[in-house]
mmCIF file of C-alpha atoms in Angstrom:
data_model
loop_
_atom_site.group_PDB
_atom_site.id
_atom_site.type_symbol
_atom_site.label_atom_id
_atom_site.label_comp_id
_atom_site.label_asym_id
_atom_site.label_seq_id
_atom_site.Cartn_x
_atom_site.Cartn_y
_atom_site.Cartn_z
ATOM 1 C CA MET A 1278 -0.415 7.464 32.390
ATOM 2 C CA ALA A 1279 -4.423 7.271 32.204
ATOM 3 C CA SER A 1280 -4.529 10.076 30.013
ATOM 4 C CA LEU A 1281 -2.189 8.604 27.608
ATOM 5 C CA LYS A 1282 -4.300 5.605 27.660
ATOM 6 C CA LYS A 1283 -7.223 7.534 26.709
ATOM 7 C CA THR A 1284 -5.219 9.074 23.905
ATOM 8 C CA GLN A 1285 -4.281 6.009 22.329
ATOM 9 C CA LYS A 1286 -8.066 4.938 22.508
ATOM 10 C CA ASP A 1287 -8.930 8.364 20.892
ATOM 11 C CA LYS A 1288 -6.519 7.395 18.032
ATOM 12 C CA ILE A 1289 -8.229 4.590 17.040
ATOM 13 C CA ILE A 1290 -11.922 5.402 17.915
ATOM 14 C CA LYS A 1291 -12.035 8.655 16.238
ATOM 15 C CA PRO A 1292 -10.746 7.285 12.596
ATOM 16 C CA LEU A 1293 -12.987 4.250 13.293
ATOM 17 C CA LYS A 1294 -16.110 6.315 13.568
ATOM 18 C CA ALA A 1295 -15.335 8.369 10.742
ATOM 19 C CA PHE A 1296 -14.825 4.932 8.749
ATOM 20 C CA PHE A 1297 -17.996 3.100 9.886
ATOM 21 C CA GLN A 1298 -20.288 6.364 9.797
ATOM 22 C CA ASP A 1299 -20.182 5.768 5.933
ATOM 23 C CA ARG A 1300 -20.446 2.055 5.742
ATOM 24 C CA ASP A 1301 -24.509 1.328 5.029
ATOM 25 C CA GLU A 1302 -23.991 -2.196 5.371
ATOM 26 C CA VAL A 1303 -22.770 -2.074 8.962
ATOM 27 C CA SER A 1304 -25.312 -1.493 11.765
ATOM 28 C CA MET A 1305 -22.866 -1.785 14.737
ATOM 29 C CA ALA A 1306 -19.316 -1.670 15.461
ATOM 30 C CA PHE A 1307 -17.181 -2.260 18.717
ATOM 31 C CA LEU A 1308 -13.358 -1.857 19.700
ATOM 32 C CA PHE A 1309 -12.797 -4.733 22.182
ATOM 33 C CA GLY A 1310 -9.892 -6.517 23.700
ATOM 34 C CA SER A 1311 -7.008 -5.296 25.129
ATOM 35 C CA ARG A 1312 -7.096 -1.833 22.942
ATOM 36 C CA ALA A 1313 -10.423 -1.138 24.544
ATOM 37 C CA ARG A 1314 -9.427 -1.930 28.013
ATOM 38 C CA GLY A 1315 -6.163 0.193 27.743
ATOM 39 C CA THR A 1316 -3.904 -2.784 28.455
ATOM 40 C CA SER A 1317 -2.277 -3.397 24.814
ATOM 41 C CA CYS A 1318 1.208 -3.003 23.884
ATOM 42 C CA ARG A 1319 2.848 -1.988 20.981
ATOM 43 C CA GLU A 1320 2.633 -5.090 18.909
ATOM 44 C CA SER A 1321 -0.965 -5.916 20.033
ATOM 45 C CA ASP A 1322 -3.633 -6.216 17.339
ATOM 46 C CA VAL A 1323 -6.976 -4.094 17.373
ATOM 47 C CA ASP A 1324 -10.095 -6.149 17.963
ATOM 48 C CA ILE A 1325 -13.229 -4.850 16.235
ATOM 49 C CA ALA A 1326 -16.601 -6.355 16.245
ATOM 50 C CA VAL A 1327 -19.164 -5.257 13.232
ATOM 51 C CA TYR A 1328 -22.880 -6.577 12.723
ATOM 52 C CA PHE A 1329 -23.893 -6.555 9.344
ATOM 53 C CA THR A 1330 -27.307 -5.150 8.646
ATOM 54 C CA PRO A 1331 -29.195 -8.333 8.525
ATOM 55 C CA ARG A 1332 -30.411 -9.230 4.943
ATOM 56 C CA GLU A 1333 -33.998 -10.279 6.484
ATOM 57 C CA LYS A 1334 -35.640 -8.208 9.386
ATOM 58 C CA ARG A 1335 -34.243 -10.641 12.560
ATOM 59 C CA ILE A 1336 -31.523 -10.800 14.463
ATOM 60 C CA GLU A 1337 -28.653 -12.830 13.400
ATOM 61 C CA ILE A 1338 -26.690 -14.769 16.140
ATOM 62 C CA GLU A 1339 -24.253 -17.852 15.064
ATOM 63 C CA GLU A 1340 -25.215 -17.558 11.319
ATOM 64 C CA LEU A 1341 -22.128 -19.655 10.385
ATOM 65 C CA ALA A 1342 -23.055 -19.339 6.742
ATOM 66 C CA SER A 1343 -23.417 -15.612 6.722
ATOM 67 C CA LYS A 1344 -20.475 -14.374 4.286
ATOM 68 C CA PHE A 1345 -20.795 -10.596 3.721
ATOM 69 C CA LYS A 1346 -19.686 -9.297 0.265
ATOM 70 C CA ALA A 1347 -17.950 -6.109 1.873
ATOM 71 C CA GLU A 1348 -16.164 -7.945 4.750
ATOM 72 C CA ASP A 1349 -13.094 -8.344 3.430
ATOM 73 C CA GLU A 1350 -12.629 -5.003 1.832
ATOM 74 C CA ILE A 1351 -13.713 -3.560 5.374
ATOM 75 C CA TRP A 1352 -10.762 -5.644 7.132
ATOM 76 C CA SER A 1353 -8.127 -4.373 4.551
ATOM 77 C CA GLU A 1354 -9.403 -0.801 4.756
ATOM 78 C CA LEU A 1355 -9.278 -0.854 8.639
ATOM 79 C CA GLU A 1356 -5.830 -2.022 8.418
ATOM 80 C CA LYS A 1357 -4.741 0.665 6.034
ATOM 81 C CA ILE A 1358 -6.264 3.083 8.467
ATOM 82 C CA LEU A 1359 -4.922 2.151 11.707
ATOM 83 C CA LYS A 1360 -1.534 0.562 10.328
ATOM 84 C CA LYS A 1361 -2.087 -2.304 12.544
ATOM 85 C CA ASP A 1362 -3.060 -5.774 12.535
ATOM 86 C CA VAL A 1363 -6.794 -5.842 13.093
ATOM 87 C CA ASP A 1364 -8.835 -8.781 13.981
ATOM 88 C CA LEU A 1365 -12.585 -8.379 12.559
ATOM 89 C CA VAL A 1366 -15.359 -10.248 13.822
ATOM 90 C CA VAL A 1367 -18.510 -10.559 12.282
ATOM 91 C CA LEU A 1368 -21.362 -10.556 15.216
ATOM 92 C CA ASN A 1369 -23.924 -12.184 13.064
ATOM 93 C CA ARG A 1370 -21.807 -15.218 12.953
ATOM 94 C CA ALA A 1371 -19.829 -15.276 16.160
ATOM 95 C CA SER A 1372 -20.450 -17.114 19.018
ATOM 96 C CA VAL A 1373 -22.540 -15.863 22.094
ATOM 97 C CA THR A 1374 -19.394 -15.866 23.996
ATOM 98 C CA VAL A 1375 -17.163 -13.629 21.491
ATOM 99 C CA ALA A 1376 -20.297 -11.516 20.910
ATOM 100 C CA ASP A 1377 -20.853 -11.013 24.632
ATOM 101 C CA LEU A 1378 -17.131 -9.824 25.084
ATOM 102 C CA ALA A 1379 -17.556 -7.456 21.969
ATOM 103 C CA LEU A 1380 -20.523 -5.712 23.347
ATOM 104 C CA LYS A 1381 -18.935 -5.101 26.471
ATOM 105 C CA GLY A 1382 -16.197 -3.150 24.393
ATOM 106 C CA ILE A 1383 -16.154 0.262 23.115
ATOM 107 C CA PRO A 1384 -19.351 1.379 21.062
ATOM 108 C CA ILE A 1385 -17.630 3.091 18.059
ATOM 109 C CA LEU A 1386 -20.917 2.777 15.815
ATOM 110 C CA ILE A 1387 -24.750 2.155 16.838
ATOM 111 C CA LYS A 1388 -26.823 3.134 13.758
ATOM 112 C CA ASP A 1389 -30.253 1.397 14.865
ATOM 113 C CA ARG A 1390 -30.666 1.194 18.465
ATOM 114 C CA LYS A 1391 -33.741 -1.519 18.325
ATOM 115 C CA THR A 1392 -31.238 -3.941 16.471
ATOM 116 C CA TYR A 1393 -28.544 -3.119 18.928
ATOM 117 C CA LEU A 1394 -30.990 -3.876 22.074
ATOM 118 C CA HIS A 1395 -32.668 -7.075 20.714
ATOM 119 C CA PHE A 1396 -29.291 -7.792 19.682
ATOM 120 C CA MET A 1397 -27.710 -7.271 23.231
ATOM 121 C CA LEU A 1398 -30.368 -8.911 25.043
ATOM 122 C CA ARG A 1399 -30.374 -12.227 23.169
ATOM 123 C CA VAL A 1400 -26.505 -12.426 23.147
ATOM 124 C CA SER A 1401 -26.557 -11.682 27.047
ATOM 125 C CA ARG A 1402 -29.503 -14.309 27.689
ATOM 126 C CA GLN A 1403 -27.397 -16.851 25.637
ATOM 127 C CA ALA A 1404 -24.232 -16.196 27.219
ATOM 128 C CA SER A 1405 -25.743 -16.204 30.865
ATOM 129 C CA ASP A 1406 -27.443 -19.574 29.998
ATOM 130 C CA LEU A 1407 -23.930 -21.018 28.665
ATOM 131 C CA ARG A 1408 -22.230 -19.697 31.826
ATOM 132 C CA GLU A 1409 -25.051 -21.464 34.089
ATOM 133 C CA LEU A 1410 -24.624 -24.644 32.100
ATOM 134 C CA ILE A 1411 -20.815 -24.402 32.472
ATOM 135 C CA LYS A 1412 -20.879 -23.779 36.201
ATOM 136 C CA ASP A 1413 -23.189 -26.412 36.550
ATOM 137 C CA TYR A 1414 -21.036 -29.230 34.382
ATOM 138 C CA TRP A 1415 -18.167 -28.041 36.728
ATOM 139 C CA ARG A 1416 -20.085 -28.384 40.121
ATOM 140 C CA LEU A 1417 -21.399 -32.242 38.900
ATOM 141 C CA LYS A 1418 -17.825 -33.055 37.823
ATOM 142 C CA GLU A 1419 -16.444 -31.834 41.508
ATOM 143 C CA SER A 1420 -19.089 -34.031 42.906
ATOM 144 C CA MET A 1421 -18.557 -36.917 41.172
ATOM 145 C CA HIS A 1422 -14.761 -36.962 42.123
ATOM 146 C CA SER A 1423 -15.300 -35.989 45.875
#
């Protein structure tokens, strides 16, 4: 069973690597979600996260106004290549919790290791801070009801 899941992942990862290798505007791409975990069913979509090369030389996180010229084209091409519904997450504007999940997936492409490490460290730190804030909130709420 494990080898079957690996074969299914390879059927997705191989064409994704080939596709993203030729995309200059994409600096990183990850497969995440049920397909990366090996828990997908036939109807499951494919969760792919991309980080577009920043316009300025700074890491972009939660840049809500960022719309990249190629993202609709990339999404459409991915659905054609994979013959599956694709949920394309743009890491430049994703919340830190979603970005953190994506980074824990399978790296398809990392063109710039330095950008990857800076992005990963910022996302990890902010996601950890958010988790601590949520834990503190629930502890406080529980203590008020006790």
